[in-house]
XYZ file of C-alpha atoms in Angstrom:
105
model
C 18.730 26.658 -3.690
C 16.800 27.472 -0.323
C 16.096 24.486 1.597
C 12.188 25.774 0.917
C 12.985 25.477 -3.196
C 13.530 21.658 -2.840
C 11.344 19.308 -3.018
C 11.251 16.646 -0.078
C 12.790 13.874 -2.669
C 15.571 16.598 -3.121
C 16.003 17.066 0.515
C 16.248 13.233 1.128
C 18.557 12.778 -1.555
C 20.690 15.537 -0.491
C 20.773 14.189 2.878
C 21.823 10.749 1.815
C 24.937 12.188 0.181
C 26.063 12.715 3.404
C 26.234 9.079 4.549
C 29.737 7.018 3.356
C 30.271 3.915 3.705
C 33.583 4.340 5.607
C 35.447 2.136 3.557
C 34.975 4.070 0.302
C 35.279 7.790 -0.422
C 32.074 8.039 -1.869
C 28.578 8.766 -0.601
C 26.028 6.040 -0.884
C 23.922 7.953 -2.911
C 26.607 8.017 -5.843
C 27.728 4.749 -5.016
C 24.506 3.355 -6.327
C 22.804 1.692 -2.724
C 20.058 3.534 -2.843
C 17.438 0.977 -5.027
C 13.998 3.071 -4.340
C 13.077 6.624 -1.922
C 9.376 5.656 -1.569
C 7.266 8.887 -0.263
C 4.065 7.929 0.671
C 1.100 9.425 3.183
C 1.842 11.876 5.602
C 5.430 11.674 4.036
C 6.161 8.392 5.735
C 9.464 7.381 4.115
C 10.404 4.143 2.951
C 14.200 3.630 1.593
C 15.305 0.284 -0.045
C 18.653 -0.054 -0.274
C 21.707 -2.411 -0.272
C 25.476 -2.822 0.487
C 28.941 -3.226 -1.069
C 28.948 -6.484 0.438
C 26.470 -8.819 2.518
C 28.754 -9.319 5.430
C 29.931 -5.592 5.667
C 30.983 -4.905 9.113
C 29.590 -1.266 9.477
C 25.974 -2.462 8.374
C 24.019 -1.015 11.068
C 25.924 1.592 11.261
C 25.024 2.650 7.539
C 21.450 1.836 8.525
C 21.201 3.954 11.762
C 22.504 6.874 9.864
C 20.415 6.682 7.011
C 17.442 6.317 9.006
C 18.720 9.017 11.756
C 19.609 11.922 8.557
C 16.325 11.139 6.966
C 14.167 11.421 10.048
C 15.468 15.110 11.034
C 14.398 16.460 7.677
C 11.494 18.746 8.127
C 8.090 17.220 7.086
C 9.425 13.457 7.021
C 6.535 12.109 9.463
C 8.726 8.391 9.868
C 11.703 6.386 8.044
C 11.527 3.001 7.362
C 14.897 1.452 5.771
C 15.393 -1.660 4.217
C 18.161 -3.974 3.570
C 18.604 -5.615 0.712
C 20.702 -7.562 -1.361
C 18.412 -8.451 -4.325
C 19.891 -7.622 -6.782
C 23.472 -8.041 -5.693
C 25.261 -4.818 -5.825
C 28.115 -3.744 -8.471
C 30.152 -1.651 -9.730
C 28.136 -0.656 -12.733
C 25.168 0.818 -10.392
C 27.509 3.680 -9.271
C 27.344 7.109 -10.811
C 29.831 8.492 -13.599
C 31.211 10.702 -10.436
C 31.842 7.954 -8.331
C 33.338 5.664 -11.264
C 35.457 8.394 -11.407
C 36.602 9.266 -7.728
C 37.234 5.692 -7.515
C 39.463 5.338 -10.708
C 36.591 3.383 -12.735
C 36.684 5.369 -15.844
């Protein structure tokens, strides 16, 4: 698909299974931190999402590169992330590929 077929949810999502968590082989889309893609006037962005583990090391890393991959997509006006950790990540929130990939199934 042209990047001009997707839809700006497509685009986003696509985007965001390019960031890993560098610790895993698996994109954070798939991994299941991604709770909500919020698109809302002049296709201000608002991501809620979490991580493997509240004291993970690469945190703002993870953030910055959300936020930074999001923000060069054509149309997205602004990017705000959030962190959370309500409800607790786990295992069962990843995708059948990613249960998979990391010997889950």
């Amino acid at each position: 698909m042209s990047e001009n077929t997707l839809t700006l949810r497509d685009r986003i999502e696509e985007v965001l299974r390019t960031v890993f968590d560098p610790e895993i082989p698996v994109n954070i889309f798939e991994l299941g931190l991604v709770y909500e893609i919020r698109i809302g006037d002049n296709n201000r962005v608002a991501i809620t999402m979490t991580l493997t583990a509240p004291g993970c090391p690469v945190a703002g890393d993870i953030i910055r590169e959300v936020d930074e991959k999001v923000r060069d997509i054509a149309d997205v006006s602004d990017v705000d992330v959030t962190l959370t950790f309500d409800p607790p990540w786990n295992k069962d929130m990843m995708s059948e590929e990613a249960k998979l990939e990391l010997g889950f199934m």
